[in-house]
Amino acid sequence: MSIVSCKRHQKENSQTKANEKVNPAREIIEKVVNEVGSMNDLKTLKDVEYTYYLDATNRNIKNVSKERYIFNGELSWAQYLPEKQFPIKEDTITQGYNGDSVWVRVNQRLTNEPKKIEYASFIRKTNFYWFTMMQKLLDNGIHHELLPSRTVNSIEYKIVQMTFDNNIGEVQDKYLLYVNPSTNLIDQFLFTVKERNLAPVDPLLMEIEYDSINGIKLMANRIVKKSNWNGVSDGEIIYNQHYEDIKFNNGFTTSSFEK
């Protein structure tokens, strides 16, 4: 083989390997993160406080919590005032995750009641994840796969399946992300919640409206419905979720997330 042929062969092999490494699904998600802001952008804003409204319409339950997070370390804190809940509760519940362990106070007294600790462990990490999900789409240990497009309301969505390595999180859920090619935003997605068996077989469908604050786009208004993996829903709403009074860079210290 001549030197010219050898160089051409090496170039072709190099190009083939480069093409093999291109993941079209990841390229789509990179555009999404570029549009909404990255996790590093959130870390630049240090922390956040907001009011979280959750309305479980089918169970006559309403929860209102004051949420606080520190982005570096994913620290999470919340307080539930009894008069803000429906049905109205008797106790003020405060939950915290300090990056290592979860704790719960009932009327300022620490409790070790297993159910309260178990729920706090789930909800502290879950609420943080919902707030930051779009910024975390490129985290290590996440896999993206491009599936056939789907048309919803005359929009031909790019469908990206998102899965997780076994060492990411308590359980490994699956997501189907509907990416709007015109806006590079995820307008809705299908997902499982294996940890609490909320959707053990069929997924849930989350429909999203965004708010833009400090250059970050957040899933500030969300509706969760029953669905199937084809994205067909019977229309029954399980949750309405809404953020208000979002304030970044409040000067929270890690000590305020301790027991």
PDB file of C-alpha atoms in Angstrom:
ATOM      1  CA  MET A   1       0.000   0.000   0.000  1.00  0.00           C
ATOM      2  CA  SER A   2       1.364   3.426  -0.946  1.00  0.00           C
ATOM      3  CA  ILE A   3       1.930   6.193   1.620  1.00  0.00           C
ATOM      4  CA  VAL A   4      -0.925   8.210   0.029  1.00  0.00           C
ATOM      5  CA  SER A   5      -3.303   5.219   0.224  1.00  0.00           C
ATOM      6  CA  CYS A   6      -2.247   4.539   3.810  1.00  0.00           C
ATOM      7  CA  LYS A   7      -2.917   8.130   4.848  1.00  0.00           C
ATOM      8  CA  ARG A   8      -6.293   8.090   3.084  1.00  0.00           C
ATOM      9  CA  HIS A   9      -7.188   4.829   4.857  1.00  0.00           C
ATOM     10  CA  GLN A  10      -6.211   6.286   8.246  1.00  0.00           C
ATOM     11  CA  LYS A  11      -8.280   9.409   7.553  1.00  0.00           C
ATOM     12  CA  GLU A  12     -11.311   7.327   6.588  1.00  0.00           C
ATOM     13  CA  ASN A  13     -10.988   5.211   9.748  1.00  0.00           C
ATOM     14  CA  SER A  14     -10.671   8.337  11.860  1.00  0.00           C
ATOM     15  CA  GLN A  15     -13.772   9.856  10.226  1.00  0.00           C
ATOM     16  CA  THR A  16     -15.712   6.611  10.733  1.00  0.00           C
ATOM     17  CA  LYS A  17     -14.850   6.559  14.439  1.00  0.00           C
ATOM     18  CA  ALA A  18     -15.822  10.219  14.768  1.00  0.00           C
ATOM     19  CA  ASN A  19     -19.183   9.509  13.116  1.00  0.00           C
ATOM     20  CA  GLU A  20     -19.752   6.537  15.412  1.00  0.00           C
ATOM     21  CA  LYS A  21     -19.272   8.775  18.454  1.00  0.00           C
ATOM     22  CA  VAL A  22     -21.912  11.282  17.336  1.00  0.00           C
ATOM     23  CA  ASN A  23     -25.080  10.745  19.351  1.00  0.00           C
ATOM     24  CA  PRO A  24     -27.944  12.645  17.669  1.00  0.00           C
ATOM     25  CA  ALA A  25     -30.070  12.346  20.806  1.00  0.00           C
ATOM     26  CA  ARG A  26     -27.365  13.958  22.919  1.00  0.00           C
ATOM     27  CA  GLU A  27     -26.990  16.740  20.372  1.00  0.00           C
ATOM     28  CA  ILE A  28     -30.705  17.487  20.757  1.00  0.00           C
ATOM     29  CA  ILE A  29     -30.418  17.535  24.555  1.00  0.00           C
ATOM     30  CA  GLU A  30     -27.382  19.824  24.359  1.00  0.00           C
ATOM     31  CA  LYS A  31     -29.595  22.316  22.503  1.00  0.00           C
ATOM     32  CA  VAL A  32     -32.233  21.985  25.244  1.00  0.00           C
ATOM     33  CA  VAL A  33     -29.708  22.692  28.010  1.00  0.00           C
ATOM     34  CA  ASN A  34     -28.296  25.603  26.035  1.00  0.00           C
ATOM     35  CA  GLU A  35     -31.826  27.035  25.870  1.00  0.00           C
ATOM     36  CA  VAL A  36     -32.829  26.538  29.538  1.00  0.00           C
ATOM     37  CA  GLY A  37     -29.436  27.093  31.195  1.00  0.00           C
ATOM     38  CA  SER A  38     -26.999  24.614  32.692  1.00  0.00           C
ATOM     39  CA  MET A  39     -26.437  23.287  36.186  1.00  0.00           C
ATOM     40  CA  ASN A  40     -23.318  25.449  36.339  1.00  0.00           C
ATOM     41  CA  ASP A  41     -25.541  28.454  35.628  1.00  0.00           C
ATOM     42  CA  LEU A  42     -27.670  27.493  38.632  1.00  0.00           C
ATOM     43  CA  LYS A  43     -24.594  27.040  40.806  1.00  0.00           C
ATOM     44  CA  THR A  44     -23.565  30.569  39.874  1.00  0.00           C
ATOM     45  CA  LEU A  45     -26.862  31.708  41.410  1.00  0.00           C
ATOM     46  CA  LYS A  46     -25.880  29.857  44.646  1.00  0.00           C
ATOM     47  CA  ASP A  47     -29.326  29.022  46.076  1.00  0.00           C
ATOM     48  CA  VAL A  48     -33.076  29.467  45.683  1.00  0.00           C
ATOM     49  CA  GLU A  49     -36.229  29.971  47.749  1.00  0.00           C
ATOM     50  CA  TYR A  50     -39.736  29.591  46.355  1.00  0.00           C
ATOM     51  CA  THR A  51     -43.285  28.570  47.267  1.00  0.00           C
ATOM     52  CA  TYR A  52     -44.382  25.200  45.894  1.00  0.00           C
ATOM     53  CA  TYR A  53     -48.092  24.473  45.375  1.00  0.00           C
ATOM     54  CA  LEU A  54     -49.143  20.870  44.773  1.00  0.00           C
ATOM     55  CA  ASP A  55     -52.793  20.074  44.110  1.00  0.00           C
ATOM     56  CA  ALA A  56     -53.693  16.363  43.987  1.00  0.00           C
ATOM     57  CA  THR A  57     -57.152  16.933  42.597  1.00  0.00           C
ATOM     58  CA  ASN A  58     -58.229  13.293  42.496  1.00  0.00           C
ATOM     59  CA  ARG A  59     -57.450  12.805  46.205  1.00  0.00           C
ATOM     60  CA  ASN A  60     -58.629  16.159  47.580  1.00  0.00           C
ATOM     61  CA  ILE A  61     -55.109  16.930  48.789  1.00  0.00           C
ATOM     62  CA  LYS A  62     -53.324  20.260  48.593  1.00  0.00           C
ATOM     63  CA  ASN A  63     -49.797  20.851  49.862  1.00  0.00           C
ATOM     64  CA  VAL A  64     -48.019  24.183  50.090  1.00  0.00           C
ATOM     65  CA  SER A  65     -44.365  24.305  51.065  1.00  0.00           C
ATOM     66  CA  LYS A  66     -41.668  26.928  51.348  1.00  0.00           C
ATOM     67  CA  GLU A  67     -38.683  25.338  49.576  1.00  0.00           C
ATOM     68  CA  ARG A  68     -34.992  26.222  49.827  1.00  0.00           C
ATOM     69  CA  TYR A  69     -32.059  24.638  48.001  1.00  0.00           C
ATOM     70  CA  ILE A  70     -28.323  25.124  47.767  1.00  0.00           C
ATOM     71  CA  PHE A  71     -27.331  23.959  44.291  1.00  0.00           C
ATOM     72  CA  ASN A  72     -23.751  22.945  45.087  1.00  0.00           C
ATOM     73  CA  GLY A  73     -24.234  19.665  46.950  1.00  0.00           C
ATOM     74  CA  GLU A  74     -27.981  19.540  46.193  1.00  0.00           C
ATOM     75  CA  LEU A  75     -29.031  20.515  49.722  1.00  0.00           C
ATOM     76  CA  SER A  76     -32.789  20.710  50.246  1.00  0.00           C
ATOM     77  CA  TRP A  77     -35.089  22.185  52.935  1.00  0.00           C
ATOM     78  CA  ALA A  78     -38.844  22.770  53.188  1.00  0.00           C
ATOM     79  CA  GLN A  79     -41.469  23.795  55.688  1.00  0.00           C
ATOM     80  CA  TYR A  80     -45.155  22.893  55.520  1.00  0.00           C
ATOM     81  CA  LEU A  81     -47.428  25.183  57.542  1.00  0.00           C
ATOM     82  CA  PRO A  82     -50.579  23.382  58.764  1.00  0.00           C
ATOM     83  CA  GLU A  83     -53.045  26.114  57.769  1.00  0.00           C
ATOM     84  CA  LYS A  84     -51.742  26.015  54.179  1.00  0.00           C
ATOM     85  CA  GLN A  85     -52.611  22.336  53.692  1.00  0.00           C
ATOM     86  CA  PHE A  86     -55.879  20.664  52.741  1.00  0.00           C
ATOM     87  CA  PRO A  87     -57.153  18.974  54.749  1.00  0.00           C
ATOM     88  CA  ILE A  88     -55.710  21.367  57.339  1.00  0.00           C
ATOM     89  CA  LYS A  89     -53.054  19.716  59.498  1.00  0.00           C
ATOM     90  CA  GLU A  90     -52.249  20.249  63.173  1.00  0.00           C
ATOM     91  CA  ASP A  91     -48.443  20.227  62.950  1.00  0.00           C
ATOM     92  CA  THR A  92     -45.792  22.344  61.284  1.00  0.00           C
ATOM     93  CA  ILE A  93     -43.479  19.972  59.402  1.00  0.00           C
ATOM     94  CA  THR A  94     -39.915  20.927  58.509  1.00  0.00           C
ATOM     95  CA  GLN A  95     -37.757  18.645  56.360  1.00  0.00           C
ATOM     96  CA  GLY A  96     -34.089  18.883  55.493  1.00  0.00           C
ATOM     97  CA  TYR A  97     -31.408  17.121  53.495  1.00  0.00           C
ATOM     98  CA  ASN A  98     -27.882  18.265  54.308  1.00  0.00           C
ATOM     99  CA  GLY A  99     -26.158  16.380  51.505  1.00  0.00           C
ATOM    100  CA  ASP A 100     -25.652  13.329  53.695  1.00  0.00           C
ATOM    101  CA  SER A 101     -28.768  12.584  55.722  1.00  0.00           C
ATOM    102  CA  VAL A 102     -32.441  13.527  55.961  1.00  0.00           C
ATOM    103  CA  TRP A 103     -34.132  14.891  59.052  1.00  0.00           C
ATOM    104  CA  VAL A 104     -37.686  15.913  60.026  1.00  0.00           C
ATOM    105  CA  ARG A 105     -38.980  18.263  62.701  1.00  0.00           C
ATOM    106  CA  VAL A 106     -42.573  18.236  63.915  1.00  0.00           C
ATOM    107  CA  ASN A 107     -43.324  21.543  65.632  1.00  0.00           C
ATOM    108  CA  GLN A 108     -39.564  22.150  65.996  1.00  0.00           C
ATOM    109  CA  ARG A 109     -38.915  18.727  67.577  1.00  0.00           C
ATOM    110  CA  LEU A 110     -36.821  16.170  65.728  1.00  0.00           C
ATOM    111  CA  THR A 111     -38.645  12.931  64.990  1.00  0.00           C
ATOM    112  CA  ASN A 112     -37.381   9.482  64.016  1.00  0.00           C
ATOM    113  CA  GLU A 113     -40.798   8.224  62.912  1.00  0.00           C
ATOM    114  CA  PRO A 114     -39.945   5.901  59.982  1.00  0.00           C
ATOM    115  CA  LYS A 115     -42.784   6.959  57.683  1.00  0.00           C
ATOM    116  CA  LYS A 116     -41.989  10.652  58.079  1.00  0.00           C
ATOM    117  CA  ILE A 117     -38.263  10.053  57.474  1.00  0.00           C
ATOM    118  CA  GLU A 118     -38.958   7.813  54.457  1.00  0.00           C
ATOM    119  CA  TYR A 119     -41.295  10.362  52.901  1.00  0.00           C
ATOM    120  CA  ALA A 120     -38.884  13.239  53.568  1.00  0.00           C
ATOM    121  CA  SER A 121     -36.041  11.267  51.978  1.00  0.00           C
ATOM    122  CA  PHE A 122     -38.125  10.819  48.825  1.00  0.00           C
ATOM    123  CA  ILE A 123     -39.633  14.279  48.593  1.00  0.00           C
ATOM    124  CA  ARG A 124     -36.496  16.304  49.425  1.00  0.00           C
ATOM    125  CA  LYS A 125     -34.593  14.731  46.532  1.00  0.00           C
ATOM    126  CA  THR A 126     -37.633  14.628  44.236  1.00  0.00           C
ATOM    127  CA  ASN A 127     -38.546  18.288  44.663  1.00  0.00           C
ATOM    128  CA  PHE A 128     -34.933  19.326  44.084  1.00  0.00           C
ATOM    129  CA  TYR A 129     -34.856  17.192  40.941  1.00  0.00           C
ATOM    130  CA  TRP A 130     -38.068  18.644  39.495  1.00  0.00           C
ATOM    131  CA  PHE A 131     -36.736  22.161  40.049  1.00  0.00           C
ATOM    132  CA  THR A 132     -33.405  21.407  38.338  1.00  0.00           C
ATOM    133  CA  MET A 133     -34.305  18.576  35.939  1.00  0.00           C
ATOM    134  CA  MET A 134     -33.837  20.488  32.699  1.00  0.00           C
ATOM    135  CA  GLN A 135     -30.453  21.774  33.856  1.00  0.00           C
ATOM    136  CA  LYS A 136     -29.367  18.212  34.822  1.00  0.00           C
ATOM    137  CA  LEU A 137     -30.145  16.511  31.501  1.00  0.00           C
ATOM    138  CA  LEU A 138     -26.438  16.132  30.682  1.00  0.00           C
ATOM    139  CA  ASP A 139     -25.321  14.808  34.079  1.00  0.00           C
ATOM    140  CA  ASN A 140     -22.869  11.912  34.163  1.00  0.00           C
ATOM    141  CA  GLY A 141     -24.522   8.490  34.075  1.00  0.00           C
ATOM    142  CA  ILE A 142     -27.425   9.557  31.852  1.00  0.00           C
ATOM    143  CA  HIS A 143     -28.012   7.896  28.480  1.00  0.00           C
ATOM    144  CA  HIS A 144     -29.960   9.395  25.566  1.00  0.00           C
ATOM    145  CA  GLU A 145     -31.417   7.512  22.627  1.00  0.00           C
ATOM    146  CA  LEU A 146     -33.285   9.027  19.688  1.00  0.00           C
ATOM    147  CA  LEU A 147     -36.636   7.345  18.964  1.00  0.00           C
ATOM    148  CA  PRO A 148     -39.064   7.924  16.063  1.00  0.00           C
ATOM    149  CA  SER A 149     -40.714  11.353  16.083  1.00  0.00           C
ATOM    150  CA  ARG A 150     -44.278  11.831  17.328  1.00  0.00           C
ATOM    151  CA  THR A 151     -46.832  14.445  16.319  1.00  0.00           C
ATOM    152  CA  VAL A 152     -48.853  16.152  19.064  1.00  0.00           C
ATOM    153  CA  ASN A 153     -51.072  19.169  18.390  1.00  0.00           C
ATOM    154  CA  SER A 154     -49.565  19.518  14.889  1.00  0.00           C
ATOM    155  CA  ILE A 155     -46.011  19.662  16.289  1.00  0.00           C
ATOM    156  CA  GLU A 156     -43.619  16.926  15.167  1.00  0.00           C
ATOM    157  CA  TYR A 157     -41.623  16.306  18.337  1.00  0.00           C
ATOM    158  CA  LYS A 158     -38.154  14.801  18.520  1.00  0.00           C
ATOM    159  CA  ILE A 159     -38.446  11.911  21.011  1.00  0.00           C
ATOM    160  CA  VAL A 160     -35.441  11.219  23.234  1.00  0.00           C
ATOM    161  CA  GLN A 161     -35.437   8.274  25.622  1.00  0.00           C
ATOM    162  CA  MET A 162     -33.498   9.021  28.811  1.00  0.00           C
ATOM    163  CA  THR A 163     -32.241   6.268  31.116  1.00  0.00           C
ATOM    164  CA  PHE A 164     -29.775   6.133  34.001  1.00  0.00           C
ATOM    165  CA  ASP A 165     -26.816   4.028  35.124  1.00  0.00           C
ATOM    166  CA  ASN A 166     -27.484   1.651  38.022  1.00  0.00           C
ATOM    167  CA  ASN A 167     -25.467   3.832  40.405  1.00  0.00           C
ATOM    168  CA  ILE A 168     -27.516   6.963  39.669  1.00  0.00           C
ATOM    169  CA  GLY A 169     -30.266   7.553  42.229  1.00  0.00           C
ATOM    170  CA  GLU A 170     -32.151   5.108  44.424  1.00  0.00           C
ATOM    171  CA  VAL A 171     -33.943   3.546  41.419  1.00  0.00           C
ATOM    172  CA  GLN A 172     -33.549   3.908  37.678  1.00  0.00           C
ATOM    173  CA  ASP A 173     -36.584   5.502  36.063  1.00  0.00           C
ATOM    174  CA  LYS A 174     -37.161   5.927  32.339  1.00  0.00           C
ATOM    175  CA  TYR A 175     -38.204   9.098  30.534  1.00  0.00           C
ATOM    176  CA  LEU A 176     -39.440   9.859  27.022  1.00  0.00           C
ATOM    177  CA  LEU A 177     -38.754  13.529  26.327  1.00  0.00           C
ATOM    178  CA  TYR A 178     -40.811  15.424  23.720  1.00  0.00           C
ATOM    179  CA  VAL A 179     -38.467  18.099  22.324  1.00  0.00           C
ATOM    180  CA  ASN A 180     -40.052  20.930  20.365  1.00  0.00           C
ATOM    181  CA  PRO A 181     -37.731  21.490  17.357  1.00  0.00           C
ATOM    182  CA  SER A 182     -38.817  25.135  17.030  1.00  0.00           C
ATOM    183  CA  THR A 183     -38.056  26.181  20.610  1.00  0.00           C
ATOM    184  CA  ASN A 184     -35.583  23.487  21.776  1.00  0.00           C
ATOM    185  CA  LEU A 185     -37.770  23.096  24.868  1.00  0.00           C
ATOM    186  CA  ILE A 186     -39.256  19.904  26.255  1.00  0.00           C
ATOM    187  CA  ASP A 187     -43.010  20.564  26.184  1.00  0.00           C
ATOM    188  CA  GLN A 188     -43.922  17.287  27.888  1.00  0.00           C
ATOM    189  CA  PHE A 189     -42.456  13.937  28.876  1.00  0.00           C
ATOM    190  CA  LEU A 190     -43.440  10.443  29.981  1.00  0.00           C
ATOM    191  CA  PHE A 191     -41.816   9.075  33.112  1.00  0.00           C
ATOM    192  CA  THR A 192     -41.927   6.338  35.739  1.00  0.00           C
ATOM    193  CA  VAL A 193     -41.752   6.742  39.521  1.00  0.00           C
ATOM    194  CA  LYS A 194     -40.502   3.326  40.564  1.00  0.00           C
ATOM    195  CA  GLU A 195     -39.369   4.288  44.053  1.00  0.00           C
ATOM    196  CA  ARG A 196     -42.898   4.800  45.390  1.00  0.00           C
ATOM    197  CA  ASN A 197     -44.687   2.581  42.860  1.00  0.00           C
ATOM    198  CA  LEU A 198     -46.737   5.514  41.597  1.00  0.00           C
ATOM    199  CA  ALA A 199     -46.546   4.197  38.038  1.00  0.00           C
ATOM    200  CA  PRO A 200     -45.238   0.610  38.203  1.00  0.00           C
ATOM    201  CA  VAL A 201     -46.410  -0.387  34.693  1.00  0.00           C
ATOM    202  CA  ASP A 202     -47.740   2.592  32.763  1.00  0.00           C
ATOM    203  CA  PRO A 203     -45.925   5.924  32.838  1.00  0.00           C
ATOM    204  CA  LEU A 204     -47.159   9.334  33.866  1.00  0.00           C
ATOM    205  CA  LEU A 205     -47.348  12.261  31.455  1.00  0.00           C
ATOM    206  CA  MET A 206     -46.064  15.661  32.577  1.00  0.00           C
ATOM    207  CA  GLU A 207     -47.091  18.740  30.570  1.00  0.00           C
ATOM    208  CA  ILE A 208     -44.929  21.812  31.146  1.00  0.00           C
ATOM    209  CA  GLU A 209     -45.066  25.599  31.054  1.00  0.00           C
ATOM    210  CA  TYR A 210     -41.838  27.512  31.693  1.00  0.00           C
ATOM    211  CA  ASP A 211     -40.967  30.698  33.557  1.00  0.00           C
ATOM    212  CA  SER A 212     -37.716  32.512  32.798  1.00  0.00           C
ATOM    213  CA  ILE A 213     -35.919  34.004  35.814  1.00  0.00           C
ATOM    214  CA  ASN A 214     -32.340  35.315  35.878  1.00  0.00           C
ATOM    215  CA  GLY A 215     -31.798  33.777  32.450  1.00  0.00           C
ATOM    216  CA  ILE A 216     -32.866  30.308  33.644  1.00  0.00           C
ATOM    217  CA  LYS A 217     -35.967  28.586  32.251  1.00  0.00           C
ATOM    218  CA  LEU A 218     -37.773  26.551  34.932  1.00  0.00           C
ATOM    219  CA  MET A 219     -40.694  24.097  34.831  1.00  0.00           C
ATOM    220  CA  ALA A 220     -42.808  26.442  36.911  1.00  0.00           C
ATOM    221  CA  ASN A 221     -46.230  25.075  35.878  1.00  0.00           C
ATOM    222  CA  ARG A 222     -46.770  21.351  35.474  1.00  0.00           C
ATOM    223  CA  ILE A 223     -49.743  19.034  35.007  1.00  0.00           C
ATOM    224  CA  VAL A 224     -49.302  15.296  35.601  1.00  0.00           C
ATOM    225  CA  LYS A 225     -51.735  12.846  33.987  1.00  0.00           C
ATOM    226  CA  LYS A 226     -52.135   9.112  33.594  1.00  0.00           C
ATOM    227  CA  SER A 227     -50.866   7.854  30.245  1.00  0.00           C
ATOM    228  CA  ASN A 228     -49.370   4.950  28.333  1.00  0.00           C
ATOM    229  CA  TRP A 229     -46.020   4.682  26.542  1.00  0.00           C
ATOM    230  CA  ASN A 230     -47.609   5.929  23.324  1.00  0.00           C
ATOM    231  CA  GLY A 231     -48.347   9.212  25.107  1.00  0.00           C
ATOM    232  CA  VAL A 232     -52.097   8.614  25.038  1.00  0.00           C
ATOM    233  CA  SER A 233     -53.777   9.966  28.180  1.00  0.00           C
ATOM    234  CA  ASP A 234     -57.335   9.575  29.402  1.00  0.00           C
ATOM    235  CA  GLY A 235     -57.112  13.175  30.572  1.00  0.00           C
ATOM    236  CA  GLU A 236     -57.313  12.402  34.292  1.00  0.00           C
ATOM    237  CA  ILE A 237     -55.135  14.896  36.166  1.00  0.00           C
ATOM    238  CA  ILE A 238     -53.208  13.456  39.095  1.00  0.00           C
ATOM    239  CA  TYR A 239     -51.252  16.550  40.118  1.00  0.00           C
ATOM    240  CA  ASN A 240     -51.111  20.250  39.399  1.00  0.00           C
ATOM    241  CA  GLN A 241     -47.724  21.656  40.411  1.00  0.00           C
ATOM    242  CA  HIS A 242     -46.818  25.333  40.475  1.00  0.00           C
ATOM    243  CA  TYR A 243     -43.914  27.545  41.653  1.00  0.00           C
ATOM    244  CA  GLU A 244     -44.299  31.129  42.890  1.00  0.00           C
ATOM    245  CA  ASP A 245     -42.036  33.808  44.412  1.00  0.00           C
ATOM    246  CA  ILE A 246     -38.817  32.309  43.040  1.00  0.00           C
ATOM    247  CA  LYS A 247     -35.781  34.121  44.464  1.00  0.00           C
ATOM    248  CA  PHE A 248     -32.151  33.210  43.795  1.00  0.00           C
ATOM    249  CA  ASN A 249     -28.942  34.048  45.670  1.00  0.00           C
ATOM    250  CA  ASN A 250     -30.459  34.429  49.150  1.00  0.00           C
ATOM    251  CA  GLY A 251     -27.210  33.853  51.032  1.00  0.00           C
ATOM    252  CA  PHE A 252     -28.221  30.536  52.606  1.00  0.00           C
ATOM    253  CA  THR A 253     -25.434  28.679  54.411  1.00  0.00           C
ATOM    254  CA  THR A 254     -25.043  24.925  54.754  1.00  0.00           C
ATOM    255  CA  SER A 255     -25.570  25.214  58.511  1.00  0.00           C
ATOM    256  CA  SER A 256     -29.234  26.147  57.972  1.00  0.00           C
ATOM    257  CA  PHE A 257     -29.752  22.725  56.341  1.00  0.00           C
ATOM    258  CA  GLU A 258     -28.511  20.833  59.394  1.00  0.00           C
ATOM    259  CA  LYS A 259     -30.739  19.275  62.049  1.00  0.00           C
TER     260      LYS A 259
END
